Amino acid sequence: MRTDHTTYSLATRISFVGLALQALAALALLLFGLGVKDDLSLAASYYALMGLPIWLVLIVVFHQHKLERIEAMEARELEEESGRSQSIFDRHEEDLQVAARRLRLMYRILLPGASLLVAAGQMGIGFWQLKLLRAKLQGAPTGGPEVAQLLLPGSDWAPWGLVLGAAKAVILFIFSRYVAGRSKQPAWRSLRGGATTAVGVALVGVLLAIADGFLIKESRVAAEILASALPIYILAVGIEIAANFVLNVYTPRRPGEYPRPAFDSRILSLLAAPDTVVKSISDAINYQFGFEVTSTWFYKLLSRQLAPLFAFCIAVLVVLNCASVVNPSEQAIILSFGGFARTAENEPPRVFESGLLFKWPWERVEKYPVHLVQTVDVGRKPRDEPTRPILWTKPHTSETEDLIIVAPAAFERAYTGENLDNPVAQNYSVLNMYIPVHFKIKPDVDDNGQHGLINYINFQSGSDISRRKYIQLVATRVITKHLATVPIDQVLGPLRSSLATTLRSQIQSALDDVDSGIQVVFVGIAGIHPPVGDEESKVAESFEQVLQAQEERAMTIEQARSEAIQILARIAGTQSTAQQIAAAVSHLRTLSPDSTEFEEQNTEVQRLLLQAGGDAAKTILDAQAQRWSKHMGQLAVTTRHNGRLGRTVRLPTCTWLRSTCTATARP
């Protein structure tokens, strides 16, 4: 190729185009990052901005090449016109080559200086972004009430970010391939630095598109991993440029040979010109085999039949794409252009059972595990030590507990006089509960003629993750609403076994109201305990003290009842008889002592007491026996006294003598 000033003018224009494209890409990324608060787009814009000095340097260098060629051409014309022997420039030829001296000075100072500037800038951006990214991923404080957080576009802006990244990647990669092809000419060799810069920005665009694709799929973790890779990539490019600068210092060159710029990345040049890699591999294979493999009949046959082979491979892929296997635990639907396929008008969508399913290449099969039992958890937090037993007084997770509202205990309501009919004006208790909800998709048609899988697909737009989240929210709402009416002592005690059945029926009813196509298989009460609290509050220990007081109260009441039964049985024989006697005595106390009814009721009470045969009957019988004993004794004394009195009246002298003798005879 002829090397003159027009050659370098074209290189200058190419450099201007590269500068404009990369500046537009950097500006678009910067505005998008600032507009939607996207840290990944901002970091990519910084990297693209650091590539602009490379294009500016190339513009200056190629323009100086153009001036040098013009200067050399003018020198040759003057030499031809005046003749070499009569030239006035013989002794001062080097002094008049001003453009050539400036060009050599640029290769000696400007290109190495620009390389060091770009290397320092990219390494600085890489270190800064890594430090900032580490602080945001760890949630470091920002100096105020806020906590640092990695900013990524939401689901609304992620598609726009994907389009922006993909467009930038495609345009700059095509341009880099064009520039790399131009750089194969010796005069345009320095354009490889611009090609590597453009392909580097295109690679960042691919990374942005992939990250936004993950954000569209609601996979933030994967997007954060890609965001972590971008600063490392920027830092690696800066380190390579610095290493190239050091290697250029110690690389020997022939006289008149211009050095390769340090900002011309050797690694990125493989992406900008992959044909050089293929050529190197081909040369290595030829060297290993010892002959030209490309000249063999097999290679020539393969090259002639490449199009039919490619068409055959495409046909095989199309045929394989027309078949899909539905597993035994699954049911499937076929979609075509965003809607249900193979569905007649005014008919429900068709659901396919397990087996081999054939479709057209433009159709898509979506399979759902309708016979697989799935689980959503309400109130569950990951345990820090899974093997450690769960105790009320020991925290088993470092995360904040999800507390569920329940009604206060029955004895507390009796003390405060609260009524459950007014849920606003009453106190509530809280518990930490783990309730797993097991469900599956209904595999059959319901009473309304709708298939359970179709209802499952329609009731909540989005992915299975959003549907599971909706089911979890419905279960949480139903559980909270029901437990707010159940006393806490009943939840922890006798109602725990029947609570799961009640919650299952209520959750199923709530899901049926929205035609969810979900069948609730099981609701379990896997764990219930009061909040652990901190070291000062000690909620769980206080709760245990309340339970201990309740148990002591119940034990005291039972002991009192036992003693009452024992006393009543000892007094009246049986508890029912004692209650009957007590009722009769109470009625007796209401009667007047002078009335006939009082005597009859008194007789009835004595009859009941004697009939019971207890301690009271024994006491009455003993009193009656003692009464008759004393009565008969006093009657005997009275009779004897009356007899003596009669004898004294009839025989007074004899009676006096007998008494005197009896008294004298006593010792």
Tab-separated table of N, CA and C in Angstrom, residues 361-501:
chain	number	residue	atom	x	y	z
A	361	PRO	N	-41.132	-25.481	15.920
A	361	PRO	CA	-39.915	-24.824	16.444
A	361	PRO	C	-40.177	-23.475	17.099
A	362	TRP	N	-41.186	-22.730	16.624
A	362	TRP	CA	-41.439	-21.413	17.212
A	362	TRP	C	-42.299	-21.494	18.480
A	363	GLU	N	-42.744	-22.680	18.818
A	363	GLU	CA	-43.523	-22.849	20.050
A	363	GLU	C	-42.597	-23.170	21.219
A	364	ARG	N	-43.082	-22.879	22.390
A	364	ARG	CA	-42.287	-23.086	23.607
A	364	ARG	C	-43.103	-23.878	24.624
A	365	VAL	N	-42.462	-24.861	25.227
A	365	VAL	CA	-43.113	-25.720	26.218
A	365	VAL	C	-42.714	-25.248	27.617
A	366	GLU	N	-43.720	-25.002	28.435
A	366	GLU	CA	-43.484	-24.672	29.844
A	366	GLU	C	-44.028	-25.798	30.701
A	367	LYS	N	-43.164	-26.349	31.551
A	367	LYS	CA	-43.524	-27.493	32.388
A	367	LYS	C	-43.627	-27.056	33.847
A	368	TYR	N	-44.634	-27.622	34.524
A	368	TYR	CA	-44.906	-27.265	35.916
A	368	TYR	C	-45.024	-28.540	36.741
A	369	PRO	N	-44.389	-28.590	37.910
A	369	PRO	CA	-44.435	-29.798	38.755
A	369	PRO	C	-45.743	-29.889	39.539
A	370	VAL	N	-46.816	-30.295	38.890
A	370	VAL	CA	-48.134	-30.294	39.533
A	370	VAL	C	-48.255	-31.379	40.602
A	371	HIS	N	-47.501	-32.466	40.476
A	371	HIS	CA	-47.581	-33.550	41.455
A	371	HIS	C	-46.492	-33.459	42.520
A	372	LEU	N	-45.734	-32.398	42.495
A	372	LEU	CA	-44.664	-32.211	43.467
A	372	LEU	C	-45.141	-31.288	44.573
A	373	VAL	N	-44.989	-31.726	45.805
A	373	VAL	CA	-45.392	-30.921	46.961
A	373	VAL	C	-44.307	-29.874	47.231
A	374	GLN	N	-44.716	-28.620	47.259
A	374	GLN	CA	-43.804	-27.512	47.509
A	374	GLN	C	-44.094	-26.916	48.881
A	375	THR	N	-43.168	-26.117	49.368
A	375	THR	CA	-43.275	-25.599	50.727
A	375	THR	C	-42.929	-24.118	50.752
A	376	VAL	N	-43.741	-23.354	51.478
A	376	VAL	CA	-43.404	-21.981	51.847
A	376	VAL	C	-43.452	-21.902	53.367
A	377	ASP	N	-42.555	-21.142	53.927
A	377	ASP	CA	-42.427	-21.052	55.375
A	377	ASP	C	-42.922	-19.696	55.857
A	378	VAL	N	-43.636	-19.714	56.958
A	378	VAL	CA	-44.112	-18.492	57.607
A	378	VAL	C	-43.396	-18.379	58.945
A	379	GLY	N	-42.663	-17.288	59.099
A	379	GLY	CA	-41.980	-17.039	60.363
A	379	GLY	C	-40.669	-17.747	60.534
A	380	ARG	N	-40.149	-18.372	59.491
A	380	ARG	CA	-38.902	-19.119	59.651
A	380	ARG	C	-37.703	-18.243	59.335
A	381	LYS	N	-36.660	-18.362	60.160
A	381	LYS	CA	-35.397	-17.693	59.939
A	381	LYS	C	-34.291	-18.745	59.942
A	382	PRO	N	-33.259	-18.563	59.110
A	382	PRO	CA	-32.173	-19.552	59.100
A	382	PRO	C	-31.441	-19.576	60.426
A	383	ARG	N	-31.182	-20.768	60.913
A	383	ARG	CA	-30.503	-20.927	62.194
A	383	ARG	C	-29.004	-20.774	62.011
A	384	ASP	N	-28.369	-20.078	62.982
A	384	ASP	CA	-26.917	-19.909	62.926
A	384	ASP	C	-26.197	-21.231	63.146
A	385	GLU	N	-26.727	-22.071	64.030
A	385	GLU	CA	-26.131	-23.380	64.307
A	385	GLU	C	-27.229	-24.432	64.165
A	386	PRO	N	-27.345	-25.063	62.987
A	386	PRO	CA	-28.455	-26.011	62.764
A	386	PRO	C	-28.462	-27.191	63.722
A	387	THR	N	-27.292	-27.608	64.210
A	387	THR	CA	-27.235	-28.781	65.101
A	387	THR	C	-27.551	-28.437	66.548
A	388	ARG	N	-27.642	-27.179	66.868
A	388	ARG	CA	-27.891	-26.772	68.252
A	388	ARG	C	-29.381	-26.840	68.552
A	389	PRO	N	-29.782	-27.402	69.712
A	389	PRO	CA	-31.217	-27.475	70.035
A	389	PRO	C	-31.805	-26.081	70.248
A	390	ILE	N	-33.099	-25.960	69.909
A	390	ILE	CA	-33.799	-24.680	70.046
A	390	ILE	C	-34.360	-24.571	71.461
A	391	LEU	N	-33.915	-23.569	72.199
A	391	LEU	CA	-34.399	-23.296	73.548
A	391	LEU	C	-35.077	-21.934	73.573
A	392	TRP	N	-36.063	-21.804	74.461
A	392	TRP	CA	-36.801	-20.550	74.556
A	392	TRP	C	-35.888	-19.393	74.926
A	393	THR	N	-34.957	-19.630	75.837
A	393	THR	CA	-34.146	-18.559	76.407
A	393	THR	C	-32.863	-18.307	75.634
A	394	LYS	N	-32.591	-19.052	74.566
A	394	LYS	CA	-31.362	-18.890	73.794
A	394	LYS	C	-31.705	-18.486	72.363
A	395	PRO	N	-31.151	-17.362	71.863
A	395	PRO	CA	-31.407	-16.987	70.460
A	395	PRO	C	-30.760	-17.996	69.515
A	396	HIS	N	-31.502	-18.410	68.482
A	396	HIS	CA	-30.988	-19.397	67.536
A	396	HIS	C	-30.775	-18.807	66.154
A	397	THR	N	-30.922	-17.481	66.014
A	397	THR	CA	-30.631	-16.825	64.748
A	397	THR	C	-30.191	-15.408	65.034
A	398	SER	N	-29.304	-14.893	64.192
A	398	SER	CA	-28.823	-13.525	64.349
A	398	SER	C	-29.728	-12.512	63.660
A	399	GLU	N	-30.720	-12.975	62.892
A	399	GLU	CA	-31.629	-12.080	62.199
A	399	GLU	C	-32.792	-11.684	63.110
A	400	THR	N	-33.515	-10.654	62.685
A	400	THR	CA	-34.667	-10.187	63.456
A	400	THR	C	-35.800	-11.210	63.378
A	401	GLU	N	-36.390	-11.513	64.530
A	401	GLU	CA	-37.445	-12.512	64.568
A	401	GLU	C	-38.739	-11.957	63.967
A	402	ASP	N	-39.472	-12.824	63.264
A	402	ASP	CA	-40.806	-12.482	62.765
A	402	ASP	C	-41.835	-12.892	63.815
A	403	LEU	N	-42.452	-11.910	64.448
A	403	LEU	CA	-43.397	-12.164	65.529
A	403	LEU	C	-44.819	-12.143	64.989
A	404	ILE	N	-45.654	-13.046	65.503
A	404	ILE	CA	-47.045	-13.164	65.086
A	404	ILE	C	-47.934	-12.779	66.262
A	405	ILE	N	-48.963	-11.979	65.977
A	405	ILE	CA	-49.865	-11.474	67.018
A	405	ILE	C	-50.851	-12.562	67.419
A	406	VAL	N	-51.050	-12.740	68.719
A	406	VAL	CA	-52.065	-13.643	69.256
A	406	VAL	C	-52.822	-12.900	70.349
A	407	ALA	N	-53.986	-13.440	70.711
A	407	ALA	CA	-54.805	-12.826	71.753
A	407	ALA	C	-54.185	-13.085	73.125
A	408	PRO	N	-54.448	-12.217	74.098
A	408	PRO	CA	-53.907	-12.451	75.445
A	408	PRO	C	-54.541	-13.667	76.090
A	409	ALA	N	-53.948	-14.096	77.184
A	409	ALA	CA	-54.436	-15.286	77.877
A	409	ALA	C	-55.819	-15.035	78.472
A	410	ALA	N	-56.549	-16.143	78.724
A	410	ALA	CA	-57.913	-16.034	79.233
A	410	ALA	C	-57.946	-15.392	80.615
A	411	PHE	N	-57.015	-15.755	81.497
A	411	PHE	CA	-57.027	-15.185	82.849
A	411	PHE	C	-56.680	-13.694	82.804
A	412	GLU	N	-55.849	-13.289	81.812
A	412	GLU	CA	-55.519	-11.873	81.680
A	412	GLU	C	-56.729	-11.079	81.205
A	413	ARG	N	-57.513	-11.633	80.282
A	413	ARG	CA	-58.724	-10.951	79.837
A	413	ARG	C	-59.737	-10.851	80.967
A	414	ALA	N	-59.803	-11.894	81.781
A	414	ALA	CA	-60.729	-11.849	82.911
A	414	ALA	C	-60.306	-10.782	83.925
A	415	TYR	N	-58.989	-10.582	84.059
A	415	TYR	CA	-58.501	-9.580	85.010
A	415	TYR	C	-58.705	-8.164	84.489
A	416	THR	N	-58.463	-7.965	83.172
A	416	THR	CA	-58.580	-6.619	82.586
A	416	THR	C	-59.970	-6.317	82.070
A	417	GLY	N	-60.848	-7.343	81.948
A	417	GLY	CA	-62.196	-7.126	81.462
A	417	GLY	C	-62.279	-6.864	79.977
A	418	GLU	N	-61.313	-7.380	79.164
A	418	GLU	CA	-61.322	-7.151	77.724
A	418	GLU	C	-62.296	-8.088	77.038
A	419	ASN	N	-62.710	-7.672	75.846
A	419	ASN	CA	-63.652	-8.454	75.055
A	419	ASN	C	-63.077	-8.622	73.662
A	420	LEU	N	-63.048	-9.863	73.195
A	420	LEU	CA	-62.496	-10.144	71.870
A	420	LEU	C	-63.369	-9.611	70.750
A	421	ASP	N	-64.613	-9.191	71.055
A	421	ASP	CA	-65.475	-8.670	70.007
A	421	ASP	C	-64.996	-7.318	69.492
A	422	ASN	N	-64.164	-6.633	70.232
A	422	ASN	CA	-63.607	-5.345	69.808
A	422	ASN	C	-62.105	-5.510	69.623
A	423	PRO	N	-61.645	-5.895	68.420
A	423	PRO	CA	-60.229	-6.193	68.241
A	423	PRO	C	-59.337	-4.958	68.279
A	424	VAL	N	-59.910	-3.766	68.226
A	424	VAL	CA	-59.082	-2.563	68.210
A	424	VAL	C	-58.718	-2.139	69.627
A	425	ALA	N	-59.657	-2.277	70.546
A	425	ALA	CA	-59.474	-1.751	71.894
A	425	ALA	C	-59.009	-2.823	72.863
A	426	GLN	N	-58.161	-3.729	72.429
A	426	GLN	CA	-57.678	-4.766	73.336
A	426	GLN	C	-56.173	-4.925	73.182
A	427	ASN	N	-55.574	-5.523	74.176
A	427	ASN	CA	-54.146	-5.808	74.140
A	427	ASN	C	-53.891	-7.106	73.380
A	428	TYR	N	-52.652	-7.278	72.921
A	428	TYR	CA	-52.280	-8.480	72.196
A	428	TYR	C	-50.959	-9.002	72.740
A	429	SER	N	-50.733	-10.266	72.508
A	429	SER	CA	-49.459	-10.895	72.803
A	429	SER	C	-48.781	-11.269	71.492
A	430	VAL	N	-47.501	-11.581	71.553
A	430	VAL	CA	-46.754	-11.962	70.347
A	430	VAL	C	-46.014	-13.257	70.618
A	431	LEU	N	-45.864	-14.045	69.566
A	431	LEU	CA	-45.138	-15.309	69.634
A	431	LEU	C	-44.251	-15.436	68.410
A	432	ASN	N	-43.181	-16.168	68.578
A	432	ASN	CA	-42.324	-16.542	67.450
A	432	ASN	C	-42.747	-17.929	67.001
A	433	MET	N	-43.273	-18.014	65.768
A	433	MET	CA	-43.821	-19.279	65.280
A	433	MET	C	-43.180	-19.636	63.952
A	434	TYR	N	-42.950	-20.917	63.748
A	434	TYR	CA	-42.500	-21.446	62.463
A	434	TYR	C	-43.584	-22.372	61.941
A	435	ILE	N	-44.249	-21.940	60.866
A	435	ILE	CA	-45.384	-22.680	60.317
A	435	ILE	C	-45.084	-23.007	58.857
A	436	PRO	N	-44.721	-24.237	58.509
A	436	PRO	CA	-44.538	-24.620	57.108
A	436	PRO	C	-45.882	-24.917	56.449
A	437	VAL	N	-46.058	-24.382	55.248
A	437	VAL	CA	-47.280	-24.596	54.469
A	437	VAL	C	-46.901	-25.408	53.230
A	438	HIS	N	-47.404	-26.637	53.134
A	438	HIS	CA	-47.126	-27.518	52.002
A	438	HIS	C	-48.299	-27.436	51.017
A	439	PHE	N	-47.967	-27.251	49.749
A	439	PHE	CA	-49.010	-27.117	48.737
A	439	PHE	C	-48.536	-27.748	47.438
A	440	LYS	N	-49.474	-27.930	46.548
A	440	LYS	CA	-49.165	-28.383	45.194
A	440	LYS	C	-50.211	-27.810	44.237
A	441	ILE	N	-49.893	-27.851	42.965
A	441	ILE	CA	-50.806	-27.349	41.942
A	441	ILE	C	-51.891	-28.390	41.688
A	442	LYS	N	-53.137	-27.936	41.617
A	442	LYS	CA	-54.238	-28.866	41.357
A	442	LYS	C	-54.094	-29.448	39.945
A	443	PRO	N	-54.016	-30.771	39.831
A	443	PRO	CA	-53.779	-31.357	38.501
A	443	PRO	C	-55.045	-31.627	37.694
A	444	ASP	N	-56.213	-31.315	38.251
A	444	ASP	CA	-57.476	-31.676	37.598
A	444	ASP	C	-58.309	-30.427	37.330
A	445	VAL	N	-59.458	-30.653	36.722
A	445	VAL	CA	-60.402	-29.583	36.415
A	445	VAL	C	-61.326	-29.381	37.614
A	446	ASP	N	-61.584	-28.123	37.975
A	446	ASP	CA	-62.440	-27.849	39.126
A	446	ASP	C	-63.912	-27.844	38.712
A	447	ASP	N	-64.771	-27.464	39.657
A	447	ASP	CA	-66.216	-27.472	39.395
A	447	ASP	C	-66.634	-26.445	38.351
A	448	ASN	N	-65.814	-25.393	38.157
A	448	ASN	CA	-66.147	-24.363	37.171
A	448	ASN	C	-65.617	-24.683	35.778
A	449	GLY	N	-65.047	-25.868	35.601
A	449	GLY	CA	-64.515	-26.242	34.301
A	449	GLY	C	-63.140	-25.687	34.004
A	450	GLN	N	-62.465	-25.094	35.005
A	450	GLN	CA	-61.133	-24.540	34.824
A	450	GLN	C	-60.098	-25.523	35.354
A	451	HIS	N	-59.032	-25.666	34.597
A	451	HIS	CA	-57.963	-26.564	35.016
A	451	HIS	C	-57.118	-25.876	36.083
A	452	GLY	N	-56.680	-26.663	37.069
A	452	GLY	CA	-55.898	-26.090	38.158
A	452	GLY	C	-54.604	-25.450	37.691
A	453	LEU	N	-53.922	-26.040	36.709
A	453	LEU	CA	-52.677	-25.469	36.213
A	453	LEU	C	-52.918	-24.133	35.527
A	454	ILE	N	-54.002	-24.021	34.756
A	454	ILE	CA	-54.314	-22.753	34.090
A	454	ILE	C	-54.630	-21.672	35.115
A	455	ASN	N	-55.379	-22.027	36.155
A	455	ASN	CA	-55.641	-21.056	37.222
A	455	ASN	C	-54.350	-20.628	37.908
A	456	TYR	N	-53.445	-21.574	38.112
A	456	TYR	CA	-52.162	-21.266	38.753
A	456	TYR	C	-51.349	-20.295	37.901
A	457	ILE	N	-51.394	-20.461	36.591
A	457	ILE	CA	-50.644	-19.575	35.702
A	457	ILE	C	-51.275	-18.189	35.650
A	458	ASN	N	-52.593	-18.116	35.702
A	458	ASN	CA	-53.289	-16.839	35.509
A	458	ASN	C	-53.451	-16.031	36.783
A	459	PHE	N	-53.462	-16.680	37.949
A	459	PHE	CA	-53.863	-15.936	39.144
A	459	PHE	C	-52.810	-14.923	39.584
A	460	GLN	N	-51.548	-15.128	39.226
A	460	GLN	CA	-50.497	-14.198	39.619
A	460	GLN	C	-49.491	-14.126	38.484
A	461	SER	N	-49.452	-13.006	37.797
A	461	SER	CA	-48.527	-12.863	36.674
A	461	SER	C	-47.097	-12.792	37.190
A	462	GLY	N	-46.200	-13.365	36.442
A	462	GLY	CA	-44.794	-13.362	36.823
A	462	GLY	C	-44.246	-14.767	36.892
A	463	SER	N	-43.138	-14.909	37.576
A	463	SER	CA	-42.454	-16.187	37.678
A	463	SER	C	-43.006	-16.987	38.853
A	464	ASP	N	-42.500	-18.227	38.985
A	464	ASP	CA	-42.889	-19.059	40.119
A	464	ASP	C	-42.445	-18.444	41.439
A	465	ILE	N	-41.383	-17.666	41.405
A	465	ILE	CA	-40.921	-17.016	42.640
A	465	ILE	C	-41.967	-16.029	43.143
A	466	SER	N	-42.541	-15.233	42.241
A	466	SER	CA	-43.573	-14.277	42.658
A	466	SER	C	-44.832	-14.992	43.124
A	467	ARG	N	-45.163	-16.131	42.491
A	467	ARG	CA	-46.344	-16.882	42.941
A	467	ARG	C	-46.120	-17.453	44.332
A	468	ARG	N	-44.944	-18.002	44.574
A	468	ARG	CA	-44.635	-18.528	45.915
A	468	ARG	C	-44.667	-17.409	46.949
A	469	LYS	N	-44.189	-16.238	46.576
A	469	LYS	CA	-44.220	-15.106	47.500
A	469	LYS	C	-45.656	-14.706	47.799
A	470	TYR	N	-46.521	-14.739	46.786
A	470	TYR	CA	-47.928	-14.397	46.992
A	470	TYR	C	-48.586	-15.415	47.927
A	471	ILE	N	-48.309	-16.702	47.724
A	471	ILE	CA	-48.873	-17.732	48.599
A	471	ILE	C	-48.391	-17.533	50.031
A	472	GLN	N	-47.131	-17.188	50.194
A	472	GLN	CA	-46.597	-16.943	51.532
A	472	GLN	C	-47.286	-15.748	52.186
A	473	LEU	N	-47.534	-14.687	51.421
A	473	LEU	CA	-48.206	-13.512	51.983
A	473	LEU	C	-49.650	-13.834	52.360
A	474	VAL	N	-50.349	-14.614	51.534
A	474	VAL	CA	-51.726	-15.008	51.868
A	474	VAL	C	-51.737	-15.845	53.143
A	475	ALA	N	-50.819	-16.799	53.240
A	475	ALA	CA	-50.753	-17.643	54.437
A	475	ALA	C	-50.441	-16.811	55.674
A	476	THR	N	-49.542	-15.847	55.535
A	476	THR	CA	-49.206	-14.981	56.674
A	476	THR	C	-50.409	-14.154	57.106
A	477	ARG	N	-51.152	-13.632	56.147
A	477	ARG	CA	-52.344	-12.834	56.485
A	477	ARG	C	-53.389	-13.681	57.199
A	478	VAL	N	-53.660	-14.880	56.682
A	478	VAL	CA	-54.672	-15.749	57.299
A	478	VAL	C	-54.243	-16.159	58.701
A	479	ILE	N	-52.979	-16.530	58.856
A	479	ILE	CA	-52.483	-16.977	60.160
A	479	ILE	C	-52.553	-15.839	61.171
A	480	THR	N	-52.129	-14.644	60.760
A	480	THR	CA	-52.160	-13.502	61.681
A	480	THR	C	-53.592	-13.151	62.082
A	481	LYS	N	-54.499	-13.165	61.120
A	481	LYS	CA	-55.891	-12.807	61.408
A	481	LYS	C	-56.545	-13.816	62.343
A	482	HIS	N	-56.269	-15.102	62.139
A	482	HIS	CA	-56.896	-16.115	62.986
A	482	HIS	C	-56.285	-16.143	64.380
A	483	LEU	N	-54.969	-16.081	64.471
A	483	LEU	CA	-54.324	-16.175	65.779
A	483	LEU	C	-54.599	-14.953	66.640
A	484	ALA	N	-55.009	-13.829	66.026
A	484	ALA	CA	-55.344	-12.653	66.825
A	484	ALA	C	-56.588	-12.873	67.668
A	485	THR	N	-57.352	-13.931	67.385
A	485	THR	CA	-58.558	-14.239	68.158
A	485	THR	C	-58.374	-15.442	69.070
A	486	VAL	N	-57.197	-16.057	69.060
A	486	VAL	CA	-56.949	-17.253	69.865
A	486	VAL	C	-56.057	-16.864	71.039
A	487	PRO	N	-56.459	-17.153	72.274
A	487	PRO	CA	-55.624	-16.801	73.428
A	487	PRO	C	-54.276	-17.496	73.365
A	488	ILE	N	-53.273	-16.824	73.893
A	488	ILE	CA	-51.913	-17.337	73.813
A	488	ILE	C	-51.753	-18.641	74.590
A	489	ASP	N	-52.492	-18.771	75.728
A	489	ASP	CA	-52.379	-20.009	76.490
A	489	ASP	C	-53.019	-21.175	75.745
A	490	GLN	N	-54.011	-20.886	74.876
A	490	GLN	CA	-54.603	-21.952	74.077
A	490	GLN	C	-53.694	-22.343	72.910
A	491	VAL	N	-52.998	-21.356	72.327
A	491	VAL	CA	-52.075	-21.656	71.230
A	491	VAL	C	-50.935	-22.539	71.713
A	492	LEU	N	-50.419	-22.224	72.889
A	492	LEU	CA	-49.317	-23.017	73.439
A	492	LEU	C	-49.791	-24.304	74.085
A	493	GLY	N	-51.087	-24.432	74.292
A	493	GLY	CA	-51.581	-25.593	75.023
A	493	GLY	C	-52.512	-26.463	74.226
A	494	PRO	N	-53.775	-26.558	74.631
A	494	PRO	CA	-54.670	-27.588	74.077
A	494	PRO	C	-55.048	-27.384	72.615
A	495	LEU	N	-55.053	-26.123	72.096
A	495	LEU	CA	-55.494	-25.896	70.721
A	495	LEU	C	-54.387	-26.098	69.693
A	496	ARG	N	-53.193	-26.420	70.137
A	496	ARG	CA	-52.086	-26.536	69.179
A	496	ARG	C	-52.312	-27.665	68.188
A	497	SER	N	-52.892	-28.760	68.636
A	497	SER	CA	-53.103	-29.902	67.742
A	497	SER	C	-54.175	-29.616	66.699
A	498	SER	N	-55.234	-28.913	67.091
A	498	SER	CA	-56.314	-28.610	66.140
A	498	SER	C	-56.093	-27.314	65.378
A	499	LEU	N	-55.093	-26.517	65.786
A	499	LEU	CA	-54.841	-25.238	65.134
A	499	LEU	C	-54.386	-25.431	63.694
A	500	ALA	N	-53.570	-26.447	63.448
A	500	ALA	CA	-53.062	-26.682	62.091
A	500	ALA	C	-54.197	-26.995	61.124
A	501	THR	N	-55.153	-27.787	61.561
A	501	THR	CA	-56.288	-28.123	60.693
A	501	THR	C	-57.122	-26.892	60.369
